mmCIF file with all atom_site columns, C-alpha atoms in Angstrom:
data_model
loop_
_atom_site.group_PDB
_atom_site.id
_atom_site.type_symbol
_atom_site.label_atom_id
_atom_site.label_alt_id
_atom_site.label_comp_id
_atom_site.label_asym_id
_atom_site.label_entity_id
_atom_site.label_seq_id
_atom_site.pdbx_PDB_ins_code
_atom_site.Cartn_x
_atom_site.Cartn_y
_atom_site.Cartn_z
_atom_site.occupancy
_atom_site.B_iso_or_equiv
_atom_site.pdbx_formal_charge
_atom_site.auth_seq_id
_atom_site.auth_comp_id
_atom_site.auth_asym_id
_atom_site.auth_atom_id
_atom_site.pdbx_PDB_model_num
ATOM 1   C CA . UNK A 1 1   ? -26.193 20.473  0.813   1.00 57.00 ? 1   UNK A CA 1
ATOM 2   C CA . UNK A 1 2   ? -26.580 16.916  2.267   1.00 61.00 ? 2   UNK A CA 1
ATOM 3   C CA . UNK A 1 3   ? -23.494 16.156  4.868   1.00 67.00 ? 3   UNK A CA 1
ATOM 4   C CA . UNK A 1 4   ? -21.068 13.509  3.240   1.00 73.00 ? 4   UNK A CA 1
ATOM 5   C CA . UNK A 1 5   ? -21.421 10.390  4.387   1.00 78.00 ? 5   UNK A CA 1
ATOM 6   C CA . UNK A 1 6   ? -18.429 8.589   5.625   1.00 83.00 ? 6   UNK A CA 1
ATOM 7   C CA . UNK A 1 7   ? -17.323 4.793   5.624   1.00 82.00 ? 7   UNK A CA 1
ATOM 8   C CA . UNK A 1 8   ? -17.653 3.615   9.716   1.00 79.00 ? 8   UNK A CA 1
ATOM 9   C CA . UNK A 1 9   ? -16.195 1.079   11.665  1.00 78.00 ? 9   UNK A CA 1
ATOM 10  C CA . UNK A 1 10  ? -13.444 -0.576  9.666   1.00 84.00 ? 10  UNK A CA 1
ATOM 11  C CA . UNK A 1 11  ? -11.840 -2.275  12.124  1.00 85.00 ? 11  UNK A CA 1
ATOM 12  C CA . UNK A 1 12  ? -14.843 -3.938  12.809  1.00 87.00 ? 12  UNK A CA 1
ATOM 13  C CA . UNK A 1 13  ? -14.226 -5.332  9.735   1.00 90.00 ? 13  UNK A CA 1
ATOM 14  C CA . UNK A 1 14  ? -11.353 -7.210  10.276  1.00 93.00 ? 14  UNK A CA 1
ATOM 15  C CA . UNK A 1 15  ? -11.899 -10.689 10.373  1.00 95.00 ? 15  UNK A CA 1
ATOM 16  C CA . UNK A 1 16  ? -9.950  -13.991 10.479  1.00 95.00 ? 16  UNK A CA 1
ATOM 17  C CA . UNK A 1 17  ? -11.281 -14.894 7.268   1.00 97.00 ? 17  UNK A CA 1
ATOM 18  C CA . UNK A 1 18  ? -9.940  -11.537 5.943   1.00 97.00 ? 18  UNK A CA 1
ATOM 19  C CA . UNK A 1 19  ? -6.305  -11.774 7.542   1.00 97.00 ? 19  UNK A CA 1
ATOM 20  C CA . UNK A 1 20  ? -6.079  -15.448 5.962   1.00 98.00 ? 20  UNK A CA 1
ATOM 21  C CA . UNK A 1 21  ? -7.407  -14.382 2.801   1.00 98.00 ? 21  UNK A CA 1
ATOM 22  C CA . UNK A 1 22  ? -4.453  -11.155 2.847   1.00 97.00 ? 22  UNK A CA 1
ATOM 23  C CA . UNK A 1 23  ? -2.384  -14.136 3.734   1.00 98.00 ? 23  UNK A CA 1
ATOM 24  C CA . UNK A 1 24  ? -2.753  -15.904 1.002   1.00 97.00 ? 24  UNK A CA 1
ATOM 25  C CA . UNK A 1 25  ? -1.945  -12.961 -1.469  1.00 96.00 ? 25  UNK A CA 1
ATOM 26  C CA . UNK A 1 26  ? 1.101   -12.251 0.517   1.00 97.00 ? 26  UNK A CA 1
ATOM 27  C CA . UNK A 1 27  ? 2.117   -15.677 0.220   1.00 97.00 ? 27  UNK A CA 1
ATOM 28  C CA . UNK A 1 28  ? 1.214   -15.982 -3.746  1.00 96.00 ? 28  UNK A CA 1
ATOM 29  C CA . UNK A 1 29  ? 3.558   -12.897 -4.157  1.00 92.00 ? 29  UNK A CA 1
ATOM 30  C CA . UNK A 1 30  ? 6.176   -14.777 -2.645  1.00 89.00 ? 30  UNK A CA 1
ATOM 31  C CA . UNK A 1 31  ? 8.964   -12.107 -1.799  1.00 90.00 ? 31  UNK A CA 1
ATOM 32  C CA . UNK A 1 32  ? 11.863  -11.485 0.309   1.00 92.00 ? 32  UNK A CA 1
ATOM 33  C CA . UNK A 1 33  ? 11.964  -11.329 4.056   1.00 94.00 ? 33  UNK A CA 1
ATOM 34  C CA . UNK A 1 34  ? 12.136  -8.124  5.878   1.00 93.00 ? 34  UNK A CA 1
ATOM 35  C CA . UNK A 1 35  ? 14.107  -6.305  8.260   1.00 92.00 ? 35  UNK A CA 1
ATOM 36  C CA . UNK A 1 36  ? 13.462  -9.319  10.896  1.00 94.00 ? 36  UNK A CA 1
ATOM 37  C CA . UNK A 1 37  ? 15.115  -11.848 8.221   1.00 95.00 ? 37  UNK A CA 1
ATOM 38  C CA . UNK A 1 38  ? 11.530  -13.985 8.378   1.00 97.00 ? 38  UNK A CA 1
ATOM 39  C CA . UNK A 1 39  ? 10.599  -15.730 5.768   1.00 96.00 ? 39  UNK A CA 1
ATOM 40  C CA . UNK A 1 40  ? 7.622   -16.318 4.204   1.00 97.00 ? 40  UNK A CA 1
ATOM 41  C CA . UNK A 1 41  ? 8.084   -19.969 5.132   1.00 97.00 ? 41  UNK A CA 1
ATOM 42  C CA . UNK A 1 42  ? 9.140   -18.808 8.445   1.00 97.00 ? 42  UNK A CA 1
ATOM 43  C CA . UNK A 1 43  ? 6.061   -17.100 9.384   1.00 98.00 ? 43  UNK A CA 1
ATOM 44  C CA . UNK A 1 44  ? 3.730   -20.011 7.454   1.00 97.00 ? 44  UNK A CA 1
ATOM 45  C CA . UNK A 1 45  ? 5.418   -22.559 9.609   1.00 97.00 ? 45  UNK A CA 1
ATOM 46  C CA . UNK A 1 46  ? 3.651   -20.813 12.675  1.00 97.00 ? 46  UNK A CA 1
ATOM 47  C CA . UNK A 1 47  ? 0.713   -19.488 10.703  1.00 97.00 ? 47  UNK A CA 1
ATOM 48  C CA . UNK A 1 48  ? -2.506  -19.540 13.140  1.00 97.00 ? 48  UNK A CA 1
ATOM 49  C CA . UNK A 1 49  ? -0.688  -17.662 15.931  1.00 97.00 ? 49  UNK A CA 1
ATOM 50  C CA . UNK A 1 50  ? 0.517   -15.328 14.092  1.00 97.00 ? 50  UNK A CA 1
ATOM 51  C CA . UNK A 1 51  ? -2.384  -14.173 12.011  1.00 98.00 ? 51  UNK A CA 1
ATOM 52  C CA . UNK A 1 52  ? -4.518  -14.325 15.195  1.00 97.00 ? 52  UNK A CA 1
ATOM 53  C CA . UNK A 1 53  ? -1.886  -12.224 16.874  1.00 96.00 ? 53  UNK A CA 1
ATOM 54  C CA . UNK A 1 54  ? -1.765  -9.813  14.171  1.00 96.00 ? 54  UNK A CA 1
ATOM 55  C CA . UNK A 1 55  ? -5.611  -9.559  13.927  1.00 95.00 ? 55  UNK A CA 1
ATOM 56  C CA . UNK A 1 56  ? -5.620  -8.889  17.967  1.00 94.00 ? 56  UNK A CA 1
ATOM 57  C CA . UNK A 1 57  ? -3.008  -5.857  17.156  1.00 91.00 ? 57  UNK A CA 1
ATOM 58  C CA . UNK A 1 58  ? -4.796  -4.440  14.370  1.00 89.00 ? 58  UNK A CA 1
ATOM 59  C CA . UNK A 1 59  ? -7.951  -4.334  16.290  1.00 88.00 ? 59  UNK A CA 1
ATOM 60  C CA . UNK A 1 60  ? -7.104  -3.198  19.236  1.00 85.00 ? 60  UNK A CA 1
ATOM 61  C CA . UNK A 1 61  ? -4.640  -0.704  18.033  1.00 80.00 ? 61  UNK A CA 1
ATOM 62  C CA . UNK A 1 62  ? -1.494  -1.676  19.094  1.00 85.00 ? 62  UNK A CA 1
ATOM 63  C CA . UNK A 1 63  ? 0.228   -2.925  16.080  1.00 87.00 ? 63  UNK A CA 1
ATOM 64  C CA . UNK A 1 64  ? 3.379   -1.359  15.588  1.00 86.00 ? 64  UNK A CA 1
ATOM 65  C CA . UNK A 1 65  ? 4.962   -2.056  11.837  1.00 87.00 ? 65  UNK A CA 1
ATOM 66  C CA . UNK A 1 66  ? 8.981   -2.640  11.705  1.00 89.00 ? 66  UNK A CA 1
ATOM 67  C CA . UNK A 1 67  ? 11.163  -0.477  9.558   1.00 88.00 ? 67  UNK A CA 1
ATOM 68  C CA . UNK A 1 68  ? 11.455  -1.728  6.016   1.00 87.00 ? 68  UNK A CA 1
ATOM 69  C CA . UNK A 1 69  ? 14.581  -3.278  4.711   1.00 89.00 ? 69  UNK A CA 1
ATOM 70  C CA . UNK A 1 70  ? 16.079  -0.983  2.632   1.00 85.00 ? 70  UNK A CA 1
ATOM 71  C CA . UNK A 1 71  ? 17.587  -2.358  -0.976  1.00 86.00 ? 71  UNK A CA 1
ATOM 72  C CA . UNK A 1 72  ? 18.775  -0.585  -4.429  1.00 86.00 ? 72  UNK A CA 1
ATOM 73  C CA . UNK A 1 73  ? 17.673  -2.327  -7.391  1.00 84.00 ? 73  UNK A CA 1
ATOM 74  C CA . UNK A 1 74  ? 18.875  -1.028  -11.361 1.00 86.00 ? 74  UNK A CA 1
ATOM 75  C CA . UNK A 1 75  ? 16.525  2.089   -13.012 1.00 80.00 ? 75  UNK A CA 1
ATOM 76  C CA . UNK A 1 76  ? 18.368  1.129   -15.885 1.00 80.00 ? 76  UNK A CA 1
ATOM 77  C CA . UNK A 1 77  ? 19.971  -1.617  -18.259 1.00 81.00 ? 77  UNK A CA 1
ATOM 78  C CA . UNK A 1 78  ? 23.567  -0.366  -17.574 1.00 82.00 ? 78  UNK A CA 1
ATOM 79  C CA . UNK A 1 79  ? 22.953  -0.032  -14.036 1.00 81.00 ? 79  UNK A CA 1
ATOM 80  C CA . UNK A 1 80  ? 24.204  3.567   -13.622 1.00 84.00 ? 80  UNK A CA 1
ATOM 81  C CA . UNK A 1 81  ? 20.951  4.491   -11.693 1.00 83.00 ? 81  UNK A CA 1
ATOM 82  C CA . UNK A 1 82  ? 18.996  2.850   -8.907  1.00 83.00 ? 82  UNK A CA 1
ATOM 83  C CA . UNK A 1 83  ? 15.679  2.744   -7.601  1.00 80.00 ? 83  UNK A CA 1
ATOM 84  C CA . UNK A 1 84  ? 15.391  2.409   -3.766  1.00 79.00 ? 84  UNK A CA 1
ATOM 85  C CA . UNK A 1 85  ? 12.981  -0.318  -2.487  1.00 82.00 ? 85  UNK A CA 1
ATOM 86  C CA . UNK A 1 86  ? 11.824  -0.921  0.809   1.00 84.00 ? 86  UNK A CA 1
ATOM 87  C CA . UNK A 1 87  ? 10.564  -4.135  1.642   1.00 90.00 ? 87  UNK A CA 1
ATOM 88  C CA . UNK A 1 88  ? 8.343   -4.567  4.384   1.00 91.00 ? 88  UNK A CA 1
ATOM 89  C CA . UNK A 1 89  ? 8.548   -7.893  6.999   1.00 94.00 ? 89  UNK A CA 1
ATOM 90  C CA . UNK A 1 90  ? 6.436   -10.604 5.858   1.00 96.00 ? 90  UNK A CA 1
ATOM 91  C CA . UNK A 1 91  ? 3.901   -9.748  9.349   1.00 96.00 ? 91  UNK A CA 1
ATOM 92  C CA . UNK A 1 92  ? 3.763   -6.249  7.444   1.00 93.00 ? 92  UNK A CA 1
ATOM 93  C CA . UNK A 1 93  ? 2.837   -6.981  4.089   1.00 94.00 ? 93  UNK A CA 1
ATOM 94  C CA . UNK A 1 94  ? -0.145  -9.074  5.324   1.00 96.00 ? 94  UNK A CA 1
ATOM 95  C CA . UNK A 1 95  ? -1.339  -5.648  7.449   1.00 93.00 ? 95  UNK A CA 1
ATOM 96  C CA . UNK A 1 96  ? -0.877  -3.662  4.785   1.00 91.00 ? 96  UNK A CA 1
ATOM 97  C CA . UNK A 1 97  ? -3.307  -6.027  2.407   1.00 94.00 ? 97  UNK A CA 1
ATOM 98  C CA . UNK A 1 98  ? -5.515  -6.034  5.057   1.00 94.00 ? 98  UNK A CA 1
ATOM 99  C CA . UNK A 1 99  ? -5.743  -2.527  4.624   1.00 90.00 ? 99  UNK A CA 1
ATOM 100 C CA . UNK A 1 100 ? -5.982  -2.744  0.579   1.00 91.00 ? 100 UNK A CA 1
ATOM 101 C CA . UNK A 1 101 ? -8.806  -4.980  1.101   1.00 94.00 ? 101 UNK A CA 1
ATOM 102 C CA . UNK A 1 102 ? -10.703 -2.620  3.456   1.00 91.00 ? 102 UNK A CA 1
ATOM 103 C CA . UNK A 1 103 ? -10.287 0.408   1.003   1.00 90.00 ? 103 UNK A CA 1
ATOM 104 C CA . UNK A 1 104 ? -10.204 -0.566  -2.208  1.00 92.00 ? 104 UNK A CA 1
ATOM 105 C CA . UNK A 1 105 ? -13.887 -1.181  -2.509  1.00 92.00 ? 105 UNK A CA 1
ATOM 106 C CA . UNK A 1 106 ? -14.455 2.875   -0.811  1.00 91.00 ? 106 UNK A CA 1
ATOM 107 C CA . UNK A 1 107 ? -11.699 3.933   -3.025  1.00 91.00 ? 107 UNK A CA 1
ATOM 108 C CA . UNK A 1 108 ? -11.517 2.675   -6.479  1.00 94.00 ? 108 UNK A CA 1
ATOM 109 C CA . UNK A 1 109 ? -14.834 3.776   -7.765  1.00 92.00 ? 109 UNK A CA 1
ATOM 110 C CA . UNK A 1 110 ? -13.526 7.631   -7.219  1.00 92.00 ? 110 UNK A CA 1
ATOM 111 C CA . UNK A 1 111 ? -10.699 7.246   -9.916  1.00 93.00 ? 111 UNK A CA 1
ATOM 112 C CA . UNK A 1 112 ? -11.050 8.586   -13.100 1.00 94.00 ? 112 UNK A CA 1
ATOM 113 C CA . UNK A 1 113 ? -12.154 6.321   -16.124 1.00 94.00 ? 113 UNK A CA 1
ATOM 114 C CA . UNK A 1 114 ? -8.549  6.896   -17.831 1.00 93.00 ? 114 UNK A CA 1
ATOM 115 C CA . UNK A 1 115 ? -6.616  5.774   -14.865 1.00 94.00 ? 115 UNK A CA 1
ATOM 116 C CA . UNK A 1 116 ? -5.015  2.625   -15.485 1.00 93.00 ? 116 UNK A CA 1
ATOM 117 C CA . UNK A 1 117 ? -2.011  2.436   -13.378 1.00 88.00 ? 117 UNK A CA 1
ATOM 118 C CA . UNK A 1 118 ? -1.861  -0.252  -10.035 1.00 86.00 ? 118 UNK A CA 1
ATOM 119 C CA . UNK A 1 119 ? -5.986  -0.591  -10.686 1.00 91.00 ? 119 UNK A CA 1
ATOM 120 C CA . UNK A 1 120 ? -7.571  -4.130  -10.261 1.00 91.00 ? 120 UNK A CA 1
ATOM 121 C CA . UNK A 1 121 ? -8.492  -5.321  -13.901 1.00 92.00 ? 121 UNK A CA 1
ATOM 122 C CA . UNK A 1 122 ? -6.417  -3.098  -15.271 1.00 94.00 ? 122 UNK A CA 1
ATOM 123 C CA . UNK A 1 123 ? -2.887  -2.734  -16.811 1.00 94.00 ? 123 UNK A CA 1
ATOM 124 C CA . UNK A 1 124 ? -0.634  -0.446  -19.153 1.00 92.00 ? 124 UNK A CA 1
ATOM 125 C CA . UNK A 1 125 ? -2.232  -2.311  -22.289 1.00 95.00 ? 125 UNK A CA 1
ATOM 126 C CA . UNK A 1 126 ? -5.721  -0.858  -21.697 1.00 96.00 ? 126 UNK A CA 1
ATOM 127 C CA . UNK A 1 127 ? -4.051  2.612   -21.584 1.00 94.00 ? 127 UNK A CA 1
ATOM 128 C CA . UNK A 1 128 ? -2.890  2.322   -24.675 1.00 93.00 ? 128 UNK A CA 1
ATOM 129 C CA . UNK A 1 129 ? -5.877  0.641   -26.311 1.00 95.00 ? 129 UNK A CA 1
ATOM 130 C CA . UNK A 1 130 ? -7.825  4.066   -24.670 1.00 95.00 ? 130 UNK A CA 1
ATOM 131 C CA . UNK A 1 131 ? -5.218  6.323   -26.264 1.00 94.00 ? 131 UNK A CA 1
ATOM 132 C CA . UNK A 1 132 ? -5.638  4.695   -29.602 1.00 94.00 ? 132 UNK A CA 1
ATOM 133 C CA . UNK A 1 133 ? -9.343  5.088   -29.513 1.00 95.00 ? 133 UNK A CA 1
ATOM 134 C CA . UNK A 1 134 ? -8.467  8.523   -29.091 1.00 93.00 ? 134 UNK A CA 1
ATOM 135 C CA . UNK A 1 135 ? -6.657  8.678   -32.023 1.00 92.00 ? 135 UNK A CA 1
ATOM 136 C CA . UNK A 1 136 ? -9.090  7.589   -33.690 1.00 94.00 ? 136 UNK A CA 1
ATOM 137 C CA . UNK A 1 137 ? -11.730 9.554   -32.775 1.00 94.00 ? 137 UNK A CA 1
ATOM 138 C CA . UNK A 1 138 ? -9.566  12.611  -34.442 1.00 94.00 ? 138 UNK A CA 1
ATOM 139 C CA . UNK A 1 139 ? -7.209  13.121  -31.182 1.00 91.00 ? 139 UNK A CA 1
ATOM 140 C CA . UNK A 1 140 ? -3.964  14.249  -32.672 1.00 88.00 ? 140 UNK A CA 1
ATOM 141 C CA . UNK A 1 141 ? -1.219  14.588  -29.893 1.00 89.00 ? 141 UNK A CA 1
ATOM 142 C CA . UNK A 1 142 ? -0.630  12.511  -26.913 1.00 87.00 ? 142 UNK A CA 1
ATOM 143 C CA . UNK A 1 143 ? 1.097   13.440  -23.722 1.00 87.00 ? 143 UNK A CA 1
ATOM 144 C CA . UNK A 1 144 ? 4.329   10.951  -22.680 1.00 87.00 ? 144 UNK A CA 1
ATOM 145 C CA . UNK A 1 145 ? 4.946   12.886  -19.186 1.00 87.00 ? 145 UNK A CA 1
ATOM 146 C CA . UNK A 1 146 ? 6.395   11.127  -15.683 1.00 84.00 ? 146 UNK A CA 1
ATOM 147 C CA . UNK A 1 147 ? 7.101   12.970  -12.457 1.00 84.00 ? 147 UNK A CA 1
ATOM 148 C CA . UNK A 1 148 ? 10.798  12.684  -11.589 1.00 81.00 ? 148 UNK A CA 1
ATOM 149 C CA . UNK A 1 149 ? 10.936  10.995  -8.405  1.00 77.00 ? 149 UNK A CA 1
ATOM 150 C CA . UNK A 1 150 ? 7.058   11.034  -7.490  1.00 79.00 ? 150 UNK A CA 1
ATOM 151 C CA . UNK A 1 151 ? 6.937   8.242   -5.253  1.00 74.00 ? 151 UNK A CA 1
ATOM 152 C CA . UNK A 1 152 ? 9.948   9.512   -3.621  1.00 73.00 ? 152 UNK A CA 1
ATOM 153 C CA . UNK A 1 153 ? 8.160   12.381  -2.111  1.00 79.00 ? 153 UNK A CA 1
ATOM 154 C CA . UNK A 1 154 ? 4.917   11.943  -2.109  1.00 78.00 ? 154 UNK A CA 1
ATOM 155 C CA . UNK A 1 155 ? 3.518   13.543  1.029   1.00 79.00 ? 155 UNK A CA 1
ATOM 156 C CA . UNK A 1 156 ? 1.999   11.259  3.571   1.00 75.00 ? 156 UNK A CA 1
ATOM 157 C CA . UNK A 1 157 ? -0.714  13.927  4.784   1.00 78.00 ? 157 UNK A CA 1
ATOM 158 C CA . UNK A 1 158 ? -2.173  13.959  1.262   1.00 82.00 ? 158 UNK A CA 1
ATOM 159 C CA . UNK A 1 159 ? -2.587  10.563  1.324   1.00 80.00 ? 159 UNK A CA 1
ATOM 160 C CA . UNK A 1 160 ? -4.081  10.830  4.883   1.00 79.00 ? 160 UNK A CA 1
ATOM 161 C CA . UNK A 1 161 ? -6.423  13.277  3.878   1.00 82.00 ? 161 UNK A CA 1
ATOM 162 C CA . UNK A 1 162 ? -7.907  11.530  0.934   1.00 84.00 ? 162 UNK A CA 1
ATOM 163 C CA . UNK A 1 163 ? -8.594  8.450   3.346   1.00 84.00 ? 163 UNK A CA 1
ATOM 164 C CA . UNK A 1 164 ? -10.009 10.801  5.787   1.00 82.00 ? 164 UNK A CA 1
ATOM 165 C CA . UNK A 1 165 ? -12.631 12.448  3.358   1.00 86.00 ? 165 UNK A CA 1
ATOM 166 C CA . UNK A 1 166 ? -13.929 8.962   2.868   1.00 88.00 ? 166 UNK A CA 1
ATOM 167 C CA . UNK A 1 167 ? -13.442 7.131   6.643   1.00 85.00 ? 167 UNK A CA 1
ATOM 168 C CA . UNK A 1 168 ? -14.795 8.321   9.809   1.00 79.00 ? 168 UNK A CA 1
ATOM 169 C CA . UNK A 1 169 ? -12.440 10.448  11.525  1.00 60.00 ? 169 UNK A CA 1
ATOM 170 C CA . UNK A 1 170 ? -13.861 9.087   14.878  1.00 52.00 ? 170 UNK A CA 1
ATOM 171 C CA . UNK A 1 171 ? -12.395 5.512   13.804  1.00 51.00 ? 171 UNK A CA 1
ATOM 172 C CA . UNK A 1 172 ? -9.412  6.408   15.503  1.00 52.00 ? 172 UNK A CA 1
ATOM 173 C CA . UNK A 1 173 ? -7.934  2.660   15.301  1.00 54.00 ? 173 UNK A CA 1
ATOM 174 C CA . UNK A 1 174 ? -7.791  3.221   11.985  1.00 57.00 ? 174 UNK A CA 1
ATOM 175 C CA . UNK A 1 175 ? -7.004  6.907   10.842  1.00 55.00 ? 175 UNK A CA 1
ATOM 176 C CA . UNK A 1 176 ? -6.387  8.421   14.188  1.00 52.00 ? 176 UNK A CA 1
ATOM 177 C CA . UNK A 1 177 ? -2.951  9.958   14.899  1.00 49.00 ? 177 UNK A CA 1
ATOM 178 C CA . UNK A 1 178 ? -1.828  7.111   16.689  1.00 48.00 ? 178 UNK A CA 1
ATOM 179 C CA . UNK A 1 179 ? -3.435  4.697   14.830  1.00 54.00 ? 179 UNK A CA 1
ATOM 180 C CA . UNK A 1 180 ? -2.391  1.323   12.330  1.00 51.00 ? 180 UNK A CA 1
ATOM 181 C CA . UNK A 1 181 ? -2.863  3.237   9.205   1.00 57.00 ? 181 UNK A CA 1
ATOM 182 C CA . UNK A 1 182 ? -0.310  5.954   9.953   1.00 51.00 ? 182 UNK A CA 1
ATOM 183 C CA . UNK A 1 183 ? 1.514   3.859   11.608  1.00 52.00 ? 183 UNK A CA 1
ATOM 184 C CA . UNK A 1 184 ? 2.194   2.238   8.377   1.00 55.00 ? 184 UNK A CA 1
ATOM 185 C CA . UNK A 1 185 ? 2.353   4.723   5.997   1.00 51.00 ? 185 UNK A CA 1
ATOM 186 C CA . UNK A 1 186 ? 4.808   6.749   7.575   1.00 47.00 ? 186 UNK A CA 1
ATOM 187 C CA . UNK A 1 187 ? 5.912   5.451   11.394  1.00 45.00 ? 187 UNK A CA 1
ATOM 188 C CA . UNK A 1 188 ? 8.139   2.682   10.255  1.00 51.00 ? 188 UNK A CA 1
ATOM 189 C CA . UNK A 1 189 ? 10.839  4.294   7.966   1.00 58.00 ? 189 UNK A CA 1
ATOM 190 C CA . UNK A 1 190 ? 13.823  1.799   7.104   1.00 57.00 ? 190 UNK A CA 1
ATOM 191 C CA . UNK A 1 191 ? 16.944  1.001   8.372   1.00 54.00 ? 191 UNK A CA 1
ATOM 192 C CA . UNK A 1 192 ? 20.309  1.281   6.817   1.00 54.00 ? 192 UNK A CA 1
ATOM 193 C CA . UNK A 1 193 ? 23.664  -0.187  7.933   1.00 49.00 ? 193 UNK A CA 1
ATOM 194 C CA . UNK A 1 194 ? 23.963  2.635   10.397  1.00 45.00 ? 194 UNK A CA 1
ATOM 195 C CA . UNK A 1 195 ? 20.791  4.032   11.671  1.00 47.00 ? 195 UNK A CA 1
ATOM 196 C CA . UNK A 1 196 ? 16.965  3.503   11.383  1.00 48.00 ? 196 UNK A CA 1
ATOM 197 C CA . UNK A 1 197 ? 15.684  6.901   9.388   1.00 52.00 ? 197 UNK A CA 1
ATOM 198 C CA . UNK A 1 198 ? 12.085  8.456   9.441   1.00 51.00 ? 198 UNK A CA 1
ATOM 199 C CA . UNK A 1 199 ? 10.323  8.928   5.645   1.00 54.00 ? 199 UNK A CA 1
ATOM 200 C CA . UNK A 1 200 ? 7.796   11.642  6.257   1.00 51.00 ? 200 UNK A CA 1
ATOM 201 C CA . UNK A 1 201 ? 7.669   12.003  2.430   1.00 53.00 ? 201 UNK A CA 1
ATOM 202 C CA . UNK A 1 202 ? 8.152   9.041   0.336   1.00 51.00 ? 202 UNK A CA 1
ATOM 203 C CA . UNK A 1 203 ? 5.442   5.755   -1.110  1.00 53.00 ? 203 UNK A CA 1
ATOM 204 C CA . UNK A 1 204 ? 7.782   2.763   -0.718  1.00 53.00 ? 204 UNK A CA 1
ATOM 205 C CA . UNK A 1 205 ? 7.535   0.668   -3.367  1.00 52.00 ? 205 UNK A CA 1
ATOM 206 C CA . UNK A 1 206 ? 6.886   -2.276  -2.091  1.00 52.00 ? 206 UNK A CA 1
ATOM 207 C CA . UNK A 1 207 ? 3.763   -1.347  0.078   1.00 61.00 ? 207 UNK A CA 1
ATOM 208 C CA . UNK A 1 208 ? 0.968   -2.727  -0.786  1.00 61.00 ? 208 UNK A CA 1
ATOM 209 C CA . UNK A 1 209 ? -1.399  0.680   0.268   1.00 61.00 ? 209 UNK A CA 1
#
């Protein structure tokens, strides 16, 4: 059987006209500041220094992320239940679509035709369109199923191993133990009134990867 071949080199990949153009998405998005209380005006109004800064970090592998900004927002129109959301600093968010950029082309051709869910050029609507063609086709039950609190503990070394059957383990930068990627999936954590806690577990919500 033919060895795998693995994606090489990412952060070789990382360009200014990438960061600007993860920038730019960040910025469209809009959003609220982060732990650090920046702005997205904030960090605009010194915008070549900081996205060369950021590029230097990411490529030389000393980018550290800062603990999200933990917030509660409603699960419900009564607001008896509440979703935690971490929200990353603006600096952050542009890393972490850096990252989107660089693996969503290795990545989205291995999902399944019937996923729909946080896909480019794809949204709930087309799921149900598919499950109606279904139907039609003679299909007679459909599956309404969600995974109580999925995000919540989704473990990071799954996620770290799926990137790692597809990247070069020797791009250490990248996937290494020390290195950006892990840093932000699970290095950061958030920070409450009291204390700053470690989330070996959990998918915040607002990250972009």
């Amino acid at each position: 059987m033919a060895k795998k071949r693995k994606v090489h080199s990412l952060t070789g990949r990382i360009t200014i006209p990438l960061v600007y153009a993860a920038w730019k998405a960040v910025k469209r998005n809009r959003g609220a500041a982060g732990i650090d209380k920046v702005s997205v005006n904030m960090f605009a109004a010194n915008l070549d220094e900081n996205l060369q800064a950021l590029m230097r970090d990411l490529k030389n592998g000393s980018f550290e992320p800062k603990p999200l900004r933990r917030v509660y927002i409603p699960k419900d129109a009564k607001k008896t239940k509440f979703r935690p959301l971490g929200i990353p600093a603006v600096r952050d968010r542009v890393a972490q679509e850096v990252i989107r950029r660089l693996l969503e082309p290795i990545f989205e051709p291995l999902f399944h035709d019937n996923s729909f869910g946080f896909r480019p050029g794809r949204c709930c609507h087309q799921a149900v369109e598919r499950v109606l063609s279904y139907h039609q086709q003679g299909d007679c039950v459909t599956l309404d199923a969600d995974i109580s609190g999925f995000f919540d503990n989704l473990p990071h070394r799954v996620i770290m191993k799926a990137v790692a059957n597809e990247v070069a383990e020797q791009d250490d930068m990248f996937l290494g133990p020390g290195g950006w990627v892990v840093r932000l999936r699970n290095g950061a954590g958030y920070r409450n009134p009291v204390a700053r806690v470690q989330v070996p577990h959990a998918n915040p919500r607002a990250c972009a990867v």
